[in-house]
XYZ file of C-alpha atoms in Angstrom:
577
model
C -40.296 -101.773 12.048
C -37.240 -99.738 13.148
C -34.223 -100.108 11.575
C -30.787 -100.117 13.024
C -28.157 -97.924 11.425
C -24.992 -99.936 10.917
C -21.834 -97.300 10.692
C -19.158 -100.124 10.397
C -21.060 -100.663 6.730
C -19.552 -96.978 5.475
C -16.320 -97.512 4.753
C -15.622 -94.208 5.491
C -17.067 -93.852 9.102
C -15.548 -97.266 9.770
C -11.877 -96.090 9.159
C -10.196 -95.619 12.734
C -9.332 -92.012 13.627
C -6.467 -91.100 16.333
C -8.338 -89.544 19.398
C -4.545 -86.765 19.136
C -6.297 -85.316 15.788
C -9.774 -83.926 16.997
C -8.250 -82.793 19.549
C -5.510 -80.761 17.295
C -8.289 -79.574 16.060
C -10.173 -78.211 18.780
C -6.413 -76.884 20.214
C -6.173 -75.030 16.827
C -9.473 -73.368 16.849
C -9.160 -72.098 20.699
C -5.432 -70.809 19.940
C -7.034 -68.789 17.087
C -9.562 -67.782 19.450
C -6.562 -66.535 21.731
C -4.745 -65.189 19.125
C -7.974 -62.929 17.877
C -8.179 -61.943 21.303
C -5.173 -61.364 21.745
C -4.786 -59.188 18.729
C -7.629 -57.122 19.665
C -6.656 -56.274 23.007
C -2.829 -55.346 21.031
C -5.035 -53.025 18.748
C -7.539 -51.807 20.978
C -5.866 -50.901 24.411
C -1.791 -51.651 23.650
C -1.234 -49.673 20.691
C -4.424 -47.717 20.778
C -2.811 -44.753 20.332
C -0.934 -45.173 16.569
C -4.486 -46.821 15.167
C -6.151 -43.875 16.244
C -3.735 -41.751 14.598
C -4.132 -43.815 11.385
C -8.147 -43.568 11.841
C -7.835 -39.713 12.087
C -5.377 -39.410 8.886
C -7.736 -40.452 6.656
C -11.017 -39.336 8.163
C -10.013 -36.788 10.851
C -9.508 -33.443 9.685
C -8.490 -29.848 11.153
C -11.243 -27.295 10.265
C -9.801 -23.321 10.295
C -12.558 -21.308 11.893
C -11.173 -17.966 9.902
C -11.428 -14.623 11.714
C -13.144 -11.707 10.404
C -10.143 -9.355 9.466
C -10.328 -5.550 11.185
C -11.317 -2.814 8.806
C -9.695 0.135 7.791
C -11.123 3.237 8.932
C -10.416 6.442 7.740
C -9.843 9.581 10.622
C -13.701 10.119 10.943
C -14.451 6.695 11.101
C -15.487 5.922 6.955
C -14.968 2.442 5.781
C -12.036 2.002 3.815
C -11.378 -1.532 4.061
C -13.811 -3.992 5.360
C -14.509 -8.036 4.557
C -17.587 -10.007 3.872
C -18.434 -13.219 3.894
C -18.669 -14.555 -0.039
C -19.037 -18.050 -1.263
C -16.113 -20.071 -2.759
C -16.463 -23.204 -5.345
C -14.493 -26.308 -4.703
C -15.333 -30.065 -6.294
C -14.355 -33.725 -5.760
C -13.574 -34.124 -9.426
C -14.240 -38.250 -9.479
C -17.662 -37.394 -8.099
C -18.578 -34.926 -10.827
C -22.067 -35.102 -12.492
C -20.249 -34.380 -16.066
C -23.472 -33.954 -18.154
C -22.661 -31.474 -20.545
C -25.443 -28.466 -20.039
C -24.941 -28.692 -16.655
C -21.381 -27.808 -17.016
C -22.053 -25.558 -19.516
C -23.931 -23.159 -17.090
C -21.429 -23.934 -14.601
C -18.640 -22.692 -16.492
C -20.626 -19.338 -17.485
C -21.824 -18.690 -13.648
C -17.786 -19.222 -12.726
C -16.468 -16.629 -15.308
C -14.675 -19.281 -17.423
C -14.225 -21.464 -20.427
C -15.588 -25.060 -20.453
C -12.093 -25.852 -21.509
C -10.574 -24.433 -18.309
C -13.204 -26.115 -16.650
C -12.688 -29.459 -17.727
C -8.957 -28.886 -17.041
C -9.683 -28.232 -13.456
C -11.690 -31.577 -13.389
C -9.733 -33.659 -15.182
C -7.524 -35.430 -12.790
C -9.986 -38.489 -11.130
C -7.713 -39.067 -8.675
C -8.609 -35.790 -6.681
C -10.745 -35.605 -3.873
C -10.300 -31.779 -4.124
C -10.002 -29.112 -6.048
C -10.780 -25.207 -6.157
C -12.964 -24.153 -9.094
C -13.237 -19.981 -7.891
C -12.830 -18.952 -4.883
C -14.364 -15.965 -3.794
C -17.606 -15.248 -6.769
C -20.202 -13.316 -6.209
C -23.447 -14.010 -3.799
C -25.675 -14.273 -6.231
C -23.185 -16.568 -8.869
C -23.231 -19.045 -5.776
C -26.630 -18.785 -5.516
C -27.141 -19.828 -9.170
C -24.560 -22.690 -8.956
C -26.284 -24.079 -5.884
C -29.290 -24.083 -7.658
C -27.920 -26.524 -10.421
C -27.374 -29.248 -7.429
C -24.696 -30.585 -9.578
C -23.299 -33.834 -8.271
C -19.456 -33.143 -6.658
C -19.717 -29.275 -6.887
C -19.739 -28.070 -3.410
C -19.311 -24.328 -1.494
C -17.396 -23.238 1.232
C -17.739 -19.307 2.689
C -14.569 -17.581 3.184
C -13.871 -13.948 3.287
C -13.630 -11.318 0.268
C -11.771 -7.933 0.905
C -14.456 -4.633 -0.289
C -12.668 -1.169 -0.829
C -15.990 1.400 -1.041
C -13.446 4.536 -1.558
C -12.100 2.292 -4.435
C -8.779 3.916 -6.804
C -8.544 7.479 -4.589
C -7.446 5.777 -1.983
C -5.669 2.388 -3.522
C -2.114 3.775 -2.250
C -2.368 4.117 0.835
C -4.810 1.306 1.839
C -3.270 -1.428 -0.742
C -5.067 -4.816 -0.824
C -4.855 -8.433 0.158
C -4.637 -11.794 -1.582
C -7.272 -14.291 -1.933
C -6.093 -15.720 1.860
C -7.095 -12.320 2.907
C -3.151 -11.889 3.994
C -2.264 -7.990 3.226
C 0.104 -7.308 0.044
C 0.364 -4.052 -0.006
C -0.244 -0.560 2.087
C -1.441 -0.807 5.343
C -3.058 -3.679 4.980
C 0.506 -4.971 4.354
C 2.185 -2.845 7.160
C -0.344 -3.946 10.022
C -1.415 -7.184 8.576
C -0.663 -9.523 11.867
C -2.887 -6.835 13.656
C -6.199 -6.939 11.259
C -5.734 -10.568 10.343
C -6.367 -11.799 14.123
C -5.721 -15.458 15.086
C -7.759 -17.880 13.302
C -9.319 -20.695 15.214
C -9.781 -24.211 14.490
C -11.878 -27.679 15.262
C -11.287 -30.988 15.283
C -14.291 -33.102 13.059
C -14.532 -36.208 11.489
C -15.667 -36.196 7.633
C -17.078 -38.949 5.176
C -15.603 -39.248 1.963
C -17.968 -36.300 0.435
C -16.317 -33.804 2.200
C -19.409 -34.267 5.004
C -18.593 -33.470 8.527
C -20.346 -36.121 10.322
C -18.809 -35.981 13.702
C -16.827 -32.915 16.237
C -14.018 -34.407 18.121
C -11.383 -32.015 20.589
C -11.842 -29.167 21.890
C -12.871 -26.075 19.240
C -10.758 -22.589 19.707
C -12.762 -19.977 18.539
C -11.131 -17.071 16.263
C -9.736 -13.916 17.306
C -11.032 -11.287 15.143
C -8.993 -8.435 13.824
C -8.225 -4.923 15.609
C -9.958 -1.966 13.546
C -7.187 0.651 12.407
C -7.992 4.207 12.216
C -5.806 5.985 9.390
C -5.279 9.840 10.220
C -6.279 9.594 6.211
C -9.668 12.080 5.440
C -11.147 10.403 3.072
C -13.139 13.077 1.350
C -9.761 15.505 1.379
C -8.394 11.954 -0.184
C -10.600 11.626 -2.736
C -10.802 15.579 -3.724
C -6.503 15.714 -3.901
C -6.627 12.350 -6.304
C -9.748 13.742 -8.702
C -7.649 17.126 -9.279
C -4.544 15.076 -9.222
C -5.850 13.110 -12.141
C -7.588 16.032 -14.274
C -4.055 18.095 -14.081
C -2.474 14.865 -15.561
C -4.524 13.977 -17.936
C -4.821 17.585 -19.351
C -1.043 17.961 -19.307
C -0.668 14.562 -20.853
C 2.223 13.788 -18.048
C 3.268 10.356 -17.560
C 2.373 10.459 -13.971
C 1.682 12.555 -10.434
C 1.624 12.634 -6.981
C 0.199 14.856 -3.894
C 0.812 14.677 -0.550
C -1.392 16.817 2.457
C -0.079 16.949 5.618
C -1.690 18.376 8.669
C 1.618 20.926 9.984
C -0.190 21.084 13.768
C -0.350 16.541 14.123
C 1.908 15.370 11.460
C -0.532 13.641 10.030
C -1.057 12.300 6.258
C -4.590 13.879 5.414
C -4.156 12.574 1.531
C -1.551 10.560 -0.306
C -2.534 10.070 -4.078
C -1.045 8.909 -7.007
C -1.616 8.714 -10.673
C -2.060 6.638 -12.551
C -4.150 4.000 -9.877
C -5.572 0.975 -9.588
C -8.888 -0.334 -8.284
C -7.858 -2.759 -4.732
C -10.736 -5.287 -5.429
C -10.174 -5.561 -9.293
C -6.435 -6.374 -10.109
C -6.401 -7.410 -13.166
C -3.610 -7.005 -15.822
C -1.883 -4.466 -13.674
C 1.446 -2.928 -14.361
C 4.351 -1.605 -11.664
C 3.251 1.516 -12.686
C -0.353 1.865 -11.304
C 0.585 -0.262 -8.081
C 3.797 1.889 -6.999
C 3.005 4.723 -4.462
C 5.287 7.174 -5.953
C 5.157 9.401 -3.077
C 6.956 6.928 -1.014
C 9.107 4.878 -3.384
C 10.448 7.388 -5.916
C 12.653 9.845 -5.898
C 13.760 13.310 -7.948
C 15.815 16.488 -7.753
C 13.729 18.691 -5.749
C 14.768 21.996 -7.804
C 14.301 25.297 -6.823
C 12.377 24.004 -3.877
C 15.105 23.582 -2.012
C 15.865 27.111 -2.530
C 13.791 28.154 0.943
C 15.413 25.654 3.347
C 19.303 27.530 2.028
C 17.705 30.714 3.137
C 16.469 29.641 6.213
C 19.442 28.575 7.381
C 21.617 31.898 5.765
C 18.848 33.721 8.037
C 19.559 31.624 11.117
C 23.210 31.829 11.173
C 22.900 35.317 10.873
C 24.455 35.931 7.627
C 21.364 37.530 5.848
C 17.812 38.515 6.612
C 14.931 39.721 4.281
C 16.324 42.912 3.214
C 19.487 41.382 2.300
C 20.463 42.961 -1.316
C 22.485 40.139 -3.342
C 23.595 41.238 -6.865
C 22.297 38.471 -9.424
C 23.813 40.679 -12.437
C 24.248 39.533 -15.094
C 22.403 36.790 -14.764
C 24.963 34.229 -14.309
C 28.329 33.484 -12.100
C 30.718 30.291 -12.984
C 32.717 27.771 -10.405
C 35.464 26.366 -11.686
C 34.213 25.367 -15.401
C 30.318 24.799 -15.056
C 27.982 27.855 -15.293
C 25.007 28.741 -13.341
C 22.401 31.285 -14.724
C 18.827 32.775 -14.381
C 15.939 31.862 -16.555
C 15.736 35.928 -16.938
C 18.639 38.163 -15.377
C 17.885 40.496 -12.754
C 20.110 42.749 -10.947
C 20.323 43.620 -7.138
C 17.590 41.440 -5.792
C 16.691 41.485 -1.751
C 17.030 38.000 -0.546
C 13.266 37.978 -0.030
C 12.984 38.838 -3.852
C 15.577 35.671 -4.405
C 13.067 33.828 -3.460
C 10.195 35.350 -5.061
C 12.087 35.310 -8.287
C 13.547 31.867 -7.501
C 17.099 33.360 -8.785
C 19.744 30.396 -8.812
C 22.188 33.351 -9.159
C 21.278 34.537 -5.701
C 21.002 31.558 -3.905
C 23.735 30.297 -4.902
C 25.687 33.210 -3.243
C 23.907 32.963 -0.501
C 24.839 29.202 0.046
C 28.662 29.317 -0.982
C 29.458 31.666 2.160
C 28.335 28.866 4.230
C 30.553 25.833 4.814
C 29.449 22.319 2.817
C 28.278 20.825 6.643
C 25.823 23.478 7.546
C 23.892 22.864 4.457
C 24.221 19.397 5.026
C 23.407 19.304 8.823
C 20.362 21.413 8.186
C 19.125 19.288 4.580
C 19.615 16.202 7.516
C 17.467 17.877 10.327
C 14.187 18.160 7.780
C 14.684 14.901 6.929
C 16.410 14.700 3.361
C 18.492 11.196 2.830
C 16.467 9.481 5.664
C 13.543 7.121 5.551
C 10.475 8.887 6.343
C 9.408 7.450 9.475
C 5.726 6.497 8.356
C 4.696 2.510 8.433
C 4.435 2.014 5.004
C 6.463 -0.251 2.876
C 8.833 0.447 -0.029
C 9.521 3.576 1.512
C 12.761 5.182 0.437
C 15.813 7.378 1.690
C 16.313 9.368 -1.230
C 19.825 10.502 -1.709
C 21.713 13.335 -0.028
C 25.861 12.533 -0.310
C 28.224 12.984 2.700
C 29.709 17.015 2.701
C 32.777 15.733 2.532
C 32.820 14.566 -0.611
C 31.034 17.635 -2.316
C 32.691 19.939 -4.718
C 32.206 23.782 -4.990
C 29.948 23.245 -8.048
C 28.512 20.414 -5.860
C 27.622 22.593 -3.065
C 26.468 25.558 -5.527
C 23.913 23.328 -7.736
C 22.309 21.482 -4.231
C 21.309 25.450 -2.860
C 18.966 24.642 -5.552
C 17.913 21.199 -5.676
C 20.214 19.309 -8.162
C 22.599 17.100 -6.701
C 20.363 15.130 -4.236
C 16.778 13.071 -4.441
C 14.163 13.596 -2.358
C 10.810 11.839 -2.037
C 7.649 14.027 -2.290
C 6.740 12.965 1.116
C 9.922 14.237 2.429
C 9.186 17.217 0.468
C 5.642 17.846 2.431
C 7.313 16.752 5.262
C 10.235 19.251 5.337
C 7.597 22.247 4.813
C 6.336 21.523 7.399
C 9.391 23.336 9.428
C 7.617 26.717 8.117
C 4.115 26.219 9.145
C 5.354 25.887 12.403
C 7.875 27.680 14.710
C 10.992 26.132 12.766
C 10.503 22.321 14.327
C 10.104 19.316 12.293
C 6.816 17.363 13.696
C 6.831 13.386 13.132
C 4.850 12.274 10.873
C 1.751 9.796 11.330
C -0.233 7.573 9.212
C -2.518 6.700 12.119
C -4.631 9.175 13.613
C -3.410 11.487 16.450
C -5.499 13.204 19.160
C -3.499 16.247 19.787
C -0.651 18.254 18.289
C 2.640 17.253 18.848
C 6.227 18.314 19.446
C 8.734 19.064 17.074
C 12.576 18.618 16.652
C 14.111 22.260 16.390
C 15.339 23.160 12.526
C 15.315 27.201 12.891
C 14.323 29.683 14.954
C 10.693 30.713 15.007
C 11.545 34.641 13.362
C 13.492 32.797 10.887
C 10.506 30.317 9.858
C 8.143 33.280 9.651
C 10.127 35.562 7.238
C 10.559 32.220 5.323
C 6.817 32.041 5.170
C 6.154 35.311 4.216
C 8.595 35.426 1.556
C 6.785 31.721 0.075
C 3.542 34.153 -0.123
C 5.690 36.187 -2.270
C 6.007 33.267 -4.784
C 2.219 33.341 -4.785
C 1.565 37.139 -5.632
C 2.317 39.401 -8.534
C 5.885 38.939 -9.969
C 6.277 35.505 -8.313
C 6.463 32.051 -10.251
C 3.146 30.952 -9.226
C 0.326 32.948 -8.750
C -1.516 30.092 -9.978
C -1.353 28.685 -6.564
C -3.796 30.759 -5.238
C -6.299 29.767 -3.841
C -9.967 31.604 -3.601
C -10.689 32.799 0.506
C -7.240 31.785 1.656
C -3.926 32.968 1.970
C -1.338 30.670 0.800
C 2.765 30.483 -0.052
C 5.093 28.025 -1.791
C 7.936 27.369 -3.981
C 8.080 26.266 -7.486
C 10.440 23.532 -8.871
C 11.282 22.475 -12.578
C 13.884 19.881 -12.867
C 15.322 18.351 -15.972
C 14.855 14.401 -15.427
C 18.485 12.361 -15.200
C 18.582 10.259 -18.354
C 21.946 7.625 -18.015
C 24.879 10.061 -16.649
C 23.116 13.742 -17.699
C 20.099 15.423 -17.848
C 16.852 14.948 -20.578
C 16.991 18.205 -22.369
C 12.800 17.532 -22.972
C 12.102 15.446 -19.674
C 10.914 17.449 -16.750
C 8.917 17.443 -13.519
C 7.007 20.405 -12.265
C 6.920 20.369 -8.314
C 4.952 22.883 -6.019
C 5.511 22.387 -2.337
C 3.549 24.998 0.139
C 1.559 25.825 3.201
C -2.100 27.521 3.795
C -3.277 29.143 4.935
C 0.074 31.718 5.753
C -0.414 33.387 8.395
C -1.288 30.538 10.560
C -0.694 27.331 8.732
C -2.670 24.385 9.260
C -1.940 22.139 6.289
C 1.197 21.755 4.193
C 0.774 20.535 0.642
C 3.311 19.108 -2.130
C 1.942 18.233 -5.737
C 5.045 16.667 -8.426
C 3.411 15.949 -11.828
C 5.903 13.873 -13.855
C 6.612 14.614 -17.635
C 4.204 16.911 -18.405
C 4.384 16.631 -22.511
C 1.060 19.221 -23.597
C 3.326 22.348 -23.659
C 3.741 23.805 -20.349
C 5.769 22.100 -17.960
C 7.297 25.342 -15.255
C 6.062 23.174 -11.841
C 4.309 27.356 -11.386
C 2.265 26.048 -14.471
C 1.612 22.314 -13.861
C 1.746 21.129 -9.922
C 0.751 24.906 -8.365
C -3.115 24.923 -9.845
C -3.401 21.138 -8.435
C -1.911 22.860 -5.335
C -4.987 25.644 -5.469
C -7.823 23.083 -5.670
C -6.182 20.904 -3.254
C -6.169 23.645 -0.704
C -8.828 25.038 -0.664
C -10.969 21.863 -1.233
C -9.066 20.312 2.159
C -9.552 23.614 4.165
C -13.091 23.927 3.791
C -13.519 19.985 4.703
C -11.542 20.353 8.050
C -13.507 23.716 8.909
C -10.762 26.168 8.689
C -12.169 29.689 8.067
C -11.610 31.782 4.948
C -8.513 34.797 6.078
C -9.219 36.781 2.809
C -11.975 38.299 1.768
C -10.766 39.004 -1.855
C -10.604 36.538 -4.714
C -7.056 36.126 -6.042
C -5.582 38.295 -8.392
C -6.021 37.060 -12.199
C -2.190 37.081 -13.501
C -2.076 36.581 -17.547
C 1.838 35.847 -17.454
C 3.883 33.537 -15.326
C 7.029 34.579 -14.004
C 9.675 31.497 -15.054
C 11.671 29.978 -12.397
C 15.016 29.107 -12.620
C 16.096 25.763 -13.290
């Protein structure tokens, strides 16, 4: 029997309810409804834009697609400079599997402490951090094989120098960014970096790219530079450069080759060096390129460029007598001797003898602006023009403002700072017909004009009497060099200490050209406080000279012009100083 369901008998269904409230309710729920929809079209199509942004912040992210940085070349095409692709670490440090064995090896395989390590993990709250960036190929390999939880590898590029400390001067290095520091890699950094690229991707929160959104611009590699550096001539001037001052026990030395027909550097080397890829605990002193940066009083090197110009005024010529007797002359209160006194020397035997007596008399019957127009034309007191930073002026005062005394002791190198570069570079004047060629750190195709200095005679009897220096009764016969004719000048120069002169401080210069008759290269060698006994520049810089020669004319195929070895000489011939 069915049985009829009664709702007055609940008191609760039987209690009256206004018809206004359900359909409140039902109001409510549809302006919800509205409002949802409402809110999602706001979100999705009115302010689309600033949500998207938002989305992007925290997901989106900017990948750098780096480009591969040019390599430095030297002028026959040898690698200098070049990068590879190496791995780097990097960890999400809240992620980190921190068993301790695994960290352990970790640690080892990154060339740390597990105390350093732990430091670098320590903060949860990082989603990033660099553990080493740039370690070997096969260290990456090894730390990939731990598959350690939150470790993770990125490949970015490592700077290699094959030709290593011979050629850390000139080349210099970059930072882990790969952004040049020093040298050329410095100098013409915006040209071998290139343009990096980029891409637009969306990542998870391990780093993960799970999605590409935009438009990728590829990288723009970096232009190849061709230095008119030789690296073998390089590498022979910096071994010799080293031997000569480690066996004189000098604090330091420099040489500088310069090809007299281009203008270009060959070799620029420096001792102590450095090695480009391997930086560690380095000092001012191995990273400074003191053929560019520092400067010294030139000495009796100078002595050539005063008779040059005495020549080309017409006021001498090689025959010239000069009486040096007694040995020394005084202006005003200073005197100015000889090492040893001679008597009625030709000016070409001024020279030979490098006689301050002579020179000096030679220079004071020439007014204080010749000598300092012609010290100006080869360069002295102006930046060398070369692309190279840190490069310096040297010093070389206004004529007005020199003394007698001022003018004598500058005939003969004290007075004014020169760089060894403008040293080389001024040499060049008598290799050549008298003209000063530019000089070039890049390489050059052909041979270039000069700016005129002296007449052509004038740089020929200059040269001639250098070859003098070089001989029997000159101050370097130790400059000779086996199968080729050479010529220079010697310079010793006390080292300024506060307002005078070290009495035991020197440095022995030798500046000169090969081979002499028709002079392709022009090479100055400065070793700096030599302390093993000898320290005459004929002693010290003119052997480095020798090798330096004759190792750089055989590499650029120059043919022997003697066919006698040099003459042994058992006593040097002092300069004076």
């Amino acid at each position: 029997m069915s049985r009829s369901i009664t709702y007055n008998s609940s008191p609760l269904l039987a209690s009256p309810t206004p018809v206004w409230r359900s359909k409140f309710i039902v109001a409510a729920i549809a302006l919800a409804f509205v409002g949802l929809a409402g809110r999602a079209v706001y979100i999705q199509v009115i302010e689309n834009d600033f949500f998207q942004r938002q989305g992007e912040v925290r997901f989106a992210r900017t990948l750098a697609l780096p480009a591969n940085r040019g390599r430095i070349l030297d002028r026959n095409g040898v690698i200098l400079a070049s990068s590879i692709p190496v791995p780097s670490i990097w960890a999400i440090p809240e992620d980190v599997d921190r068993d301790p064995a695994n960290l352990k090896k970790l640690a080892k395989l990154l060339g740390m402490s597990l105390v350093d390590l732990n430091k670098k993990l320590h903060d949860e709250d990082k989603t990033f951090v660099w553990l080493k960036r740039q370690v070997d190929e096969s260290a990456g390999k090894e730390i990939e094989a731990l598959k350690i939880k939150g470790i993770y590898q990125r490949k970015e590029y490592k700077r290699q120098y094959p030709e290593g400390e011979a050629v850390a001067h000139v080349v210099g290095f970059t930072n882990v960014e790969d952004r040049g520091q020093e040298g050329m890699e410095l100098t013409f950094n915006t040209d071998l970096g290139g343009r990096n690229g980029s891409r637009r991707v969306i990542k998870d929160r391990m780093g993960r790219v799970v999605e590409a959104v935009g438009e990728q611009i590829a990288p723009v590699d970096g232009r190849d530079l061709q230095l008119s550096i030789d690296s073998k001539v390089q590498f022979f001037a910096y071994q010799t450069l080293k031997e000569a001052v480690l066996l004189h026990k000098a604090k330091a030395g420099s040489v500088v080759v310069l090809d007299v027909l281009t203008g270009e550097v060959l070799a620029l080397a420096n001792y102590p060096s450095y090695v480009p890829d391997k930086r560690q605990n380095l000092s001012g002193e191995q990273l400074r390129n003191r053929a560019l940066t520092d400067t010294f009083e030139p000495g009796s090197t100078m002595k050539p460029f005063i008779i040059g110009l005495a020549m080309d005024t017409g006021r001498v010529s090689p025959q010239t007598g000069i009486q040096t007797a007694p040995g020394r002359m005084s202006i005003g209160n200073a005197t100015i001797s000889d090492s040893h006194p001679h008597s009625m020397l030709t000016v070409a035997e001024v020279i030979q003898k490098s006689s301050n007596v002579g020179t000096v008399k030679i220079a004071m019957q020439m007014p204080a602006r010749e000598m300092w127009e012609m010290y100006s034309r080869v360069g002295f007191g102006q930046k060398p023009q070369v692309p190279f930073p840190g490069v310096v002026s040297g010093r070389l005062r206004p004529y007005k403002a020199w003394r007698p005394i001022e003018q004598a002791t500058m005939s003969y190198g004290y007075g004014l700072s020169v760089s060894l570069m403008q040293l080389a570079h001024a040499y060049t004047v008598f290799g050549r017909e008298g003209d000063l060629v530019p000089l070039s750190m890049l390489k050059v195709s052909q041979p270039r004009a000069g700016q005129p200095v002296f007449k052509g005679k004038v740089a020929r009897d200059v040269r001639n009497m250098l070859h003098l220096v070089t001989g029997p009764g000159g101050t370097a016969p130790k400059a000779q060099t086996m199968g080729y004719s050479v010529g220079g000048k010697t310079g010793t120069a006390h080292k300024v200490e506060g307002r005078g002169y070290a009495s035991k401080r020197y440095r022995g210069v030798f500046a000169g050209l090969a081979p002499i008759d028709a002079p392709r290269i022009a090479v100055a060698v400065m070793i700096d406080e030599p302390t093993n006994g000898k320290y005459f520049g004929g002693d010290t810089a003119a052997p480095v000279f020798s090798t330096t020669v004759q190792q750089t004319l055989r590499v650029l195929g120059v043919a022997p012009d003697m066919t006698v070895v040099p003459q042994v000489v058992t006593e040097l011939v002092e300069e004076s100083f």
